[in-house]
Amino acid sequence: STLSETLRLQVKAPPPRLITRRHDLPKPFEDAVLQALAKDPLERTATVEDFREALAAAWECSRDETGSPFVLIVDDEPGYRSLLTKLLTRAFPTARVEAVPDGTRALALARSHPPNLVLSDLDMPGMNGIELTAELRAHEATREVPILVATGVGGPRDWHVLSQLGADAFVIKPFDPLQIIGMAESLLARRAAWRPPPRSRRSS
């Protein structure tokens, strides 16, 4: 019967993985919750106080893990890839900054390791910036990732399309380095897992 099956699952079935529903949930939190839901009493978190301590420890651990944002640069021009990598590495010393030359590689990397920010060129061979934005927004793991699109050829029509797809910001090349840093800092700050350090005096 339905009741007996429900009882059997309650006793025997392992608790569901939280990360299948919340891809942005840090693993230490999932581990703490799964231990509290363990079927075996010997493996289960013993008391509410123990559970609180486990959650507090998970919070500290996740702060350490997510304290370094992941910034993904996508541009088919080697000069701009190098410039943006140096610029953002200097501005955010703790950040992991990676640069790829095309949208296809960017999409594969973003799906396996969702970044805190994508900074993409618009006009690229193969998958362009508009197509990359659409693909990122269509995938659950990257749906909320901030996207900044930079271009030397786009205009208001392109920005309208990008904004409809879910891009967060648009900048024209050649850009002011301080403008890019400020926009990146603002977009990174939207991610709850990371907050920018106190602003210091930066040179271009």
CSV table of C-alpha atoms in Angstrom, one decimal, residues 33-190:
chain,number,residue,atom,x,y,z
A,33,VAL,CA,22.2,18.3,7.3
A,34,LEU,CA,22.7,14.8,5.9
A,35,GLN,CA,24.4,13.7,9.1
A,36,ALA,CA,21.4,15.1,11.1
A,37,LEU,CA,19.1,13.0,8.9
A,38,ALA,CA,21.1,9.8,9.0
A,39,LYS,CA,19.0,6.6,9.4
A,40,ASP,CA,21.5,5.0,11.7
A,41,PRO,CA,21.2,6.5,15.2
A,42,LEU,CA,24.9,5.9,15.7
A,43,GLU,CA,25.7,8.1,12.7
A,44,ARG,CA,23.0,10.7,13.3
A,45,THR,CA,23.8,14.0,15.0
A,46,ALA,CA,23.0,13.4,18.7
A,47,THR,CA,21.5,16.6,19.9
A,48,VAL,CA,20.1,20.0,18.7
A,49,GLU,CA,23.2,21.7,20.2
A,50,ASP,CA,25.5,19.3,18.2
A,51,PHE,CA,23.5,20.2,15.1
A,52,ARG,CA,23.9,23.9,15.8
A,53,GLU,CA,27.6,23.5,16.3
A,54,ALA,CA,27.9,21.5,13.0
A,55,LEU,CA,26.1,24.3,11.2
A,56,ALA,CA,28.3,26.9,12.7
A,57,ALA,CA,31.4,24.9,11.7
A,58,ALA,CA,30.0,24.5,8.2
A,59,TRP,CA,29.5,28.3,8.0
A,60,GLU,CA,33.1,28.9,8.9
A,61,CYS,CA,34.3,26.3,6.4
A,62,SER,CA,32.1,27.6,3.6
A,63,ARG,CA,33.4,31.1,4.2
A,64,ASP,CA,36.9,29.9,3.8
A,65,GLU,CA,36.0,27.9,0.6
A,66,THR,CA,34.0,30.7,-1.0
A,67,GLY,CA,36.2,33.6,0.1
A,68,SER,CA,38.1,33.5,-3.2
A,69,PRO,CA,35.7,34.3,-6.1
A,70,PHE,CA,36.0,32.6,-9.4
A,71,VAL,CA,36.0,35.1,-12.4
A,72,LEU,CA,35.7,33.6,-15.9
A,73,ILE,CA,36.9,35.8,-18.8
A,74,VAL,CA,35.8,34.9,-22.3
A,75,ASP,CA,37.4,36.7,-25.3
A,76,ASP,CA,38.8,35.5,-28.6
A,77,GLU,CA,41.4,38.3,-28.6
A,78,PRO,CA,44.6,37.3,-26.8
A,79,GLY,CA,45.5,40.9,-25.9
A,80,TYR,CA,42.2,41.5,-24.1
A,81,ARG,CA,42.3,38.1,-22.3
A,82,SER,CA,45.8,39.1,-21.0
A,83,LEU,CA,44.8,42.6,-20.1
A,84,LEU,CA,41.6,41.5,-18.2
A,85,THR,CA,43.4,38.7,-16.4
A,86,LYS,CA,46.1,41.0,-15.2
A,87,LEU,CA,43.6,43.8,-14.3
A,88,LEU,CA,41.3,41.6,-12.3
A,89,THR,CA,44.1,39.6,-10.7
A,90,ARG,CA,45.6,42.8,-9.4
A,91,ALA,CA,42.2,44.2,-8.3
A,92,PHE,CA,41.1,41.0,-6.6
A,93,PRO,CA,44.3,39.2,-5.3
A,94,THR,CA,42.4,36.3,-3.8
A,95,ALA,CA,40.3,35.6,-6.9
A,96,ARG,CA,40.7,32.7,-9.2
A,97,VAL,CA,40.8,34.2,-12.6
A,98,GLU,CA,40.6,32.0,-15.7
A,99,ALA,CA,40.5,33.1,-19.4
A,100,VAL,CA,39.2,31.1,-22.3
A,101,PRO,CA,39.1,32.1,-26.0
A,102,ASP,CA,35.5,31.0,-26.9
A,103,GLY,CA,32.0,30.5,-25.7
A,104,THR,CA,32.0,26.8,-26.0
A,105,ARG,CA,34.9,26.3,-23.6
A,106,ALA,CA,33.5,28.9,-21.3
A,107,LEU,CA,30.1,27.1,-21.1
A,108,ALA,CA,31.7,23.8,-20.3
A,109,LEU,CA,33.9,25.3,-17.6
A,110,ALA,CA,31.0,27.3,-16.1
A,111,ARG,CA,28.7,24.3,-15.9
A,112,SER,CA,31.3,22.1,-14.2
A,113,HIS,CA,32.5,25.0,-11.9
A,114,PRO,CA,30.0,27.8,-11.7
A,115,PRO,CA,31.8,31.1,-11.5
A,116,ASN,CA,31.0,34.2,-9.4
A,117,LEU,CA,31.3,36.4,-12.5
A,118,VAL,CA,31.5,35.9,-16.2
A,119,LEU,CA,33.1,38.7,-18.3
A,120,SER,CA,32.5,37.9,-21.9
A,121,ASP,CA,33.2,39.5,-25.3
A,122,LEU,CA,30.2,39.9,-27.6
A,123,ASP,CA,31.6,39.2,-31.0
A,124,MET,CA,33.4,35.8,-31.0
A,125,PRO,CA,33.6,33.0,-33.6
A,126,GLY,CA,31.4,30.0,-32.9
A,127,MET,CA,29.3,30.8,-29.8
A,128,ASN,CA,29.1,34.6,-29.4
A,129,GLY,CA,28.4,36.5,-26.2
A,130,ILE,CA,24.6,36.6,-26.8
A,131,GLU,CA,24.5,32.8,-27.3
A,132,LEU,CA,26.7,32.3,-24.3
A,133,THR,CA,24.5,34.4,-22.1
A,134,ALA,CA,21.4,32.5,-23.3
A,135,GLU,CA,23.0,29.2,-22.5
A,136,LEU,CA,24.2,30.3,-19.1
A,137,ARG,CA,20.8,31.5,-18.1
A,138,ALA,CA,19.2,28.3,-19.4
A,139,HIS,CA,21.2,26.1,-17.1
A,140,GLU,CA,20.3,25.9,-13.4
A,141,ALA,CA,23.8,25.9,-12.1
A,142,THR,CA,24.7,29.2,-13.9
A,143,ARG,CA,21.3,30.9,-13.9
A,144,GLU,CA,22.2,33.4,-11.2
A,145,VAL,CA,25.8,34.0,-12.2
A,146,PRO,CA,26.4,37.7,-12.9
A,147,ILE,CA,27.3,38.4,-16.6
A,148,LEU,CA,29.2,41.4,-17.8
A,149,VAL,CA,29.5,41.7,-21.6
A,150,ALA,CA,32.2,43.8,-23.3
A,151,THR,CA,32.3,44.7,-27.0
A,152,GLY,CA,33.9,47.0,-29.5
A,153,VAL,CA,31.2,46.5,-32.1
A,154,GLY,CA,27.9,46.3,-30.3
A,155,GLY,CA,25.3,48.9,-29.7
A,156,PRO,CA,21.9,49.6,-28.1
A,157,ARG,CA,20.2,46.8,-30.0
A,158,ASP,CA,22.7,44.3,-28.7
A,159,TRP,CA,22.3,45.5,-25.1
A,160,HIS,CA,18.6,45.2,-25.4
A,161,VAL,CA,18.8,41.6,-26.5
A,162,LEU,CA,21.4,40.8,-23.8
A,163,SER,CA,19.4,42.4,-21.1
A,164,GLN,CA,16.3,40.5,-22.2
A,165,LEU,CA,18.4,37.3,-21.9
A,166,GLY,CA,19.6,38.2,-18.4
A,167,ALA,CA,23.0,39.9,-18.8
A,168,ASP,CA,23.7,42.2,-15.9
A,169,ALA,CA,25.9,44.9,-17.5
A,170,PHE,CA,27.4,46.0,-20.9
A,171,VAL,CA,30.6,47.9,-21.5
A,172,ILE,CA,32.1,49.3,-24.7
A,173,LYS,CA,35.8,48.6,-25.7
A,174,PRO,CA,38.2,50.2,-25.2
A,175,PHE,CA,37.2,50.6,-21.6
A,176,ASP,CA,38.5,52.4,-18.6
A,177,PRO,CA,40.3,49.9,-16.3
A,178,LEU,CA,38.8,51.5,-13.2
A,179,GLN,CA,35.3,51.2,-14.8
A,180,ILE,CA,35.8,47.4,-15.3
A,181,ILE,CA,37.1,47.0,-11.8
A,182,GLY,CA,34.2,48.9,-10.3
A,183,MET,CA,31.6,47.0,-12.4
A,184,ALA,CA,33.2,43.6,-11.5
A,185,GLU,CA,33.3,44.5,-7.8
A,186,SER,CA,29.6,45.5,-7.9
A,187,LEU,CA,28.6,42.3,-9.6
A,188,LEU,CA,30.7,40.1,-7.4
A,189,ALA,CA,29.1,41.7,-4.3
A,190,ARG,CA,25.7,40.4,-5.5
